[in-house]
């Protein structure tokens, strides 16, 4: 055994990075990200009912993060559906399509774009959960940090701007 390594330390390999990105823990965190919105609504209601400002702020930040997480997840699912099932979704002339002029080339290129977008969406959902935990710790007094609430506000404004831009292009 190499004495320079700590006992129990793991080396980072491409397989371990991929496992962290799309493994069981990533899906569990993504599930928590999807449940963030209803939990935040409950926190906001408790904060309003009990007149506790920290719960109101935490609930508002959680709602903003939850809505952003849902938007990212829905766009990723739509992208994965269109990319992976491209031949079933798009049956037009592939001459001017990405990867054209053949159906196989267009399918490969669309899937090659869609799969990394889906992996990135998992990462965004994990980030939303981590930011919500940081908000909770910061506002409950467990750990004082200055950045979670302003970062949540920036994400909320960005989500509103993104949604508005998306509505204008529809």
CSV table of N, CA, C and O in Angstrom, one decimal, residues 88-136:
chain,number,residue,atom,x,y,z
A,88,UNK,N,-38.3,9.8,-34.4
A,88,UNK,CA,-39.7,9.7,-34.2
A,88,UNK,C,-40.4,11.1,-34.1
A,88,UNK,O,-41.5,11.3,-34.4
A,89,UNK,N,-39.6,12.1,-33.7
A,89,UNK,CA,-40.1,13.4,-33.4
A,89,UNK,C,-40.1,14.3,-34.7
A,89,UNK,O,-41.0,15.0,-34.9
A,90,UNK,N,-39.0,14.2,-35.4
A,90,UNK,CA,-38.8,15.0,-36.6
A,90,UNK,C,-38.6,14.2,-37.8
A,90,UNK,O,-37.6,13.5,-38.0
A,91,UNK,N,-39.6,14.3,-38.7
A,91,UNK,CA,-39.6,13.5,-39.9
A,91,UNK,C,-39.6,14.4,-41.2
A,91,UNK,O,-40.5,14.4,-42.0
A,92,UNK,N,-38.7,15.3,-41.3
A,92,UNK,CA,-38.6,16.2,-42.4
A,92,UNK,C,-37.3,16.0,-43.2
A,92,UNK,O,-36.5,15.1,-42.9
A,93,UNK,N,-37.1,16.8,-44.1
A,93,UNK,CA,-35.9,16.8,-45.0
A,93,UNK,C,-34.6,17.0,-44.1
A,93,UNK,O,-34.5,18.1,-43.5
A,94,UNK,N,-33.7,16.1,-44.0
A,94,UNK,CA,-32.5,16.2,-43.1
A,94,UNK,C,-31.4,16.9,-43.8
A,94,UNK,O,-30.3,16.9,-43.2
A,95,UNK,N,-31.6,17.4,-45.0
A,95,UNK,CA,-30.5,18.0,-45.8
A,95,UNK,C,-30.0,19.2,-45.0
A,95,UNK,O,-28.8,19.5,-45.0
A,96,UNK,N,-30.8,20.0,-44.3
A,96,UNK,CA,-30.4,21.2,-43.6
A,96,UNK,C,-30.4,21.1,-42.1
A,96,UNK,O,-30.4,22.1,-41.4
A,97,UNK,N,-30.5,19.9,-41.7
A,97,UNK,CA,-30.5,19.6,-40.2
A,97,UNK,C,-29.1,19.4,-39.7
A,97,UNK,O,-28.2,19.1,-40.4
A,98,UNK,N,-29.0,19.7,-38.4
A,98,UNK,CA,-27.7,19.4,-37.7
A,98,UNK,C,-27.3,18.0,-38.0
A,98,UNK,O,-28.0,17.0,-37.8
A,99,UNK,N,-26.1,17.8,-38.5
A,99,UNK,CA,-25.6,16.4,-38.8
A,99,UNK,C,-26.1,15.8,-40.1
A,99,UNK,O,-25.8,14.7,-40.4
A,100,UNK,N,-27.0,16.5,-40.8
A,100,UNK,CA,-27.5,16.0,-42.1
A,100,UNK,C,-26.4,15.8,-43.1
A,100,UNK,O,-25.2,16.1,-42.8
A,101,UNK,N,-26.7,15.3,-44.2
A,101,UNK,CA,-28.0,15.1,-44.9
A,101,UNK,C,-28.6,13.8,-44.6
A,101,UNK,O,-29.7,13.6,-45.1
A,102,UNK,N,-28.0,12.9,-43.8
A,102,UNK,CA,-28.7,11.6,-43.5
A,102,UNK,C,-29.4,11.6,-42.2
A,102,UNK,O,-29.1,12.4,-41.3
A,103,UNK,N,-30.4,10.8,-42.0
A,103,UNK,CA,-31.1,10.7,-40.8
A,103,UNK,C,-30.2,10.2,-39.6
A,103,UNK,O,-30.2,10.8,-38.5
A,104,UNK,N,-29.3,9.3,-39.9
A,104,UNK,CA,-28.4,8.8,-38.9
A,104,UNK,C,-27.5,9.9,-38.4
A,104,UNK,O,-27.3,10.1,-37.2
A,105,UNK,N,-26.9,10.7,-39.3
A,105,UNK,CA,-26.1,11.8,-38.9
A,105,UNK,C,-26.8,12.8,-38.0
A,105,UNK,O,-26.3,13.3,-37.0
A,106,UNK,N,-28.0,13.1,-38.5
A,106,UNK,CA,-28.8,14.1,-37.7
A,106,UNK,C,-29.2,13.5,-36.3
A,106,UNK,O,-29.1,14.3,-35.3
A,107,UNK,N,-29.5,12.3,-36.3
A,107,UNK,CA,-29.8,11.6,-35.0
A,107,UNK,C,-28.7,11.7,-34.0
A,107,UNK,O,-28.8,12.0,-32.8
A,108,UNK,N,-27.5,11.3,-34.5
A,108,UNK,CA,-26.3,11.3,-33.7
A,108,UNK,C,-26.0,12.7,-33.1
A,108,UNK,O,-25.7,12.8,-32.0
A,109,UNK,N,-26.0,13.7,-34.0
A,109,UNK,CA,-25.7,15.0,-33.5
A,109,UNK,C,-26.7,15.5,-32.5
A,109,UNK,O,-26.4,16.1,-31.5
A,110,UNK,N,-28.0,15.3,-32.8
A,110,UNK,CA,-29.0,15.7,-31.8
A,110,UNK,C,-28.9,15.0,-30.5
A,110,UNK,O,-29.0,15.6,-29.4
A,111,UNK,N,-28.6,13.7,-30.5
A,111,UNK,CA,-28.4,13.0,-29.3
A,111,UNK,C,-27.2,13.4,-28.6
A,111,UNK,O,-27.1,13.5,-27.3
A,112,UNK,N,-26.1,13.7,-29.3
A,112,UNK,CA,-24.8,14.2,-28.7
A,112,UNK,C,-25.0,15.5,-28.0
A,112,UNK,O,-24.2,15.8,-27.1
A,113,UNK,N,-25.9,16.3,-28.5
A,113,UNK,CA,-26.2,17.6,-27.8
A,113,UNK,C,-27.1,17.4,-26.6
A,113,UNK,O,-26.9,18.0,-25.6
A,114,UNK,N,-28.1,16.5,-26.8
A,114,UNK,CA,-29.1,16.4,-25.7
A,114,UNK,C,-28.6,15.7,-24.5
A,114,UNK,O,-29.0,16.1,-23.4
A,115,UNK,N,-27.8,14.7,-24.6
A,115,UNK,CA,-27.4,14.0,-23.4
A,115,UNK,C,-26.5,14.8,-22.5
A,115,UNK,O,-26.8,14.8,-21.3
A,116,UNK,N,-25.5,15.6,-22.9
A,116,UNK,CA,-24.8,16.5,-22.0
A,116,UNK,C,-25.8,17.5,-21.4
A,116,UNK,O,-25.5,17.9,-20.2
A,117,UNK,N,-26.8,18.0,-22.1
A,117,UNK,CA,-27.7,18.9,-21.5
A,117,UNK,C,-28.5,18.3,-20.4
A,117,UNK,O,-28.7,18.9,-19.3
A,118,UNK,N,-28.8,17.0,-20.5
A,118,UNK,CA,-29.5,16.3,-19.4
A,118,UNK,C,-28.6,16.1,-18.2
A,118,UNK,O,-29.1,16.3,-17.1
A,119,UNK,N,-27.4,15.8,-18.5
A,119,UNK,CA,-26.4,15.7,-17.4
A,119,UNK,C,-26.2,17.0,-16.7
A,119,UNK,O,-26.2,17.1,-15.4
A,120,UNK,N,-26.1,18.1,-17.4
A,120,UNK,CA,-26.0,19.4,-16.8
A,120,UNK,C,-27.2,19.8,-16.0
A,120,UNK,O,-27.1,20.4,-15.0
A,121,UNK,N,-28.4,19.4,-16.5
A,121,UNK,CA,-29.6,19.6,-15.7
A,121,UNK,C,-29.6,18.9,-14.3
A,121,UNK,O,-30.0,19.5,-13.3
A,122,UNK,N,-29.1,17.7,-14.3
A,122,UNK,CA,-28.9,17.0,-13.0
A,122,UNK,C,-28.0,17.8,-12.1
A,122,UNK,O,-28.2,18.0,-10.9
A,123,UNK,N,-26.9,18.4,-12.7
A,123,UNK,CA,-26.0,19.2,-11.9
A,123,UNK,C,-26.7,20.5,-11.4
A,123,UNK,O,-26.4,20.9,-10.2
A,124,UNK,N,-27.5,21.1,-12.2
A,124,UNK,CA,-28.2,22.3,-11.8
A,124,UNK,C,-29.2,22.0,-10.6
A,124,UNK,O,-29.3,22.7,-9.6
A,125,UNK,N,-29.9,20.9,-10.7
A,125,UNK,CA,-30.8,20.5,-9.6
A,125,UNK,C,-30.0,20.2,-8.4
A,125,UNK,O,-30.5,20.6,-7.3
A,126,UNK,N,-28.9,19.6,-8.5
A,126,UNK,CA,-28.1,19.3,-7.2
A,126,UNK,C,-27.6,20.7,-6.7
A,126,UNK,O,-27.6,20.8,-5.4
A,127,UNK,N,-27.3,21.6,-7.5
A,127,UNK,CA,-26.9,22.9,-7.0
A,127,UNK,C,-28.0,23.7,-6.3
A,127,UNK,O,-27.8,24.4,-5.3
A,128,UNK,N,-29.2,23.5,-6.9
A,128,UNK,CA,-30.4,24.2,-6.2
A,128,UNK,C,-30.6,23.6,-4.8
A,128,UNK,O,-30.9,24.3,-3.9
A,129,UNK,N,-30.4,22.3,-4.7
A,129,UNK,CA,-30.6,21.7,-3.4
A,129,UNK,C,-29.5,22.2,-2.4
A,129,UNK,O,-29.8,22.5,-1.3
A,130,UNK,N,-28.3,22.2,-2.9
A,130,UNK,CA,-27.2,22.7,-2.0
A,130,UNK,C,-27.4,24.2,-1.6
A,130,UNK,O,-27.1,24.5,-0.5
A,131,UNK,N,-27.9,25.0,-2.5
A,131,UNK,CA,-28.1,26.4,-2.2
A,131,UNK,C,-29.3,26.5,-1.2
A,131,UNK,O,-29.2,27.4,-0.3
A,132,UNK,N,-30.3,25.7,-1.4
A,132,UNK,CA,-31.4,25.7,-0.4
A,132,UNK,C,-30.9,25.3,1.0
A,132,UNK,O,-31.3,25.9,2.0
A,133,UNK,N,-30.0,24.3,1.1
A,133,UNK,CA,-29.5,23.9,2.4
A,133,UNK,C,-28.7,25.1,2.9
A,133,UNK,O,-28.7,25.3,4.1
A,134,UNK,N,-27.9,25.7,2.1
A,134,UNK,CA,-27.1,26.9,2.6
A,134,UNK,C,-28.0,28.0,3.1
A,134,UNK,O,-27.7,28.6,4.1
A,135,UNK,N,-29.1,28.2,2.4
A,135,UNK,CA,-30.1,29.2,2.9
A,135,UNK,C,-30.7,28.8,4.2
A,135,UNK,O,-30.8,29.6,5.1
A,136,UNK,N,-31.0,27.6,4.4
A,136,UNK,CA,-31.6,27.1,5.6
A,136,UNK,C,-30.6,27.2,6.8
A,136,UNK,O,-30.9,27.7,7.8
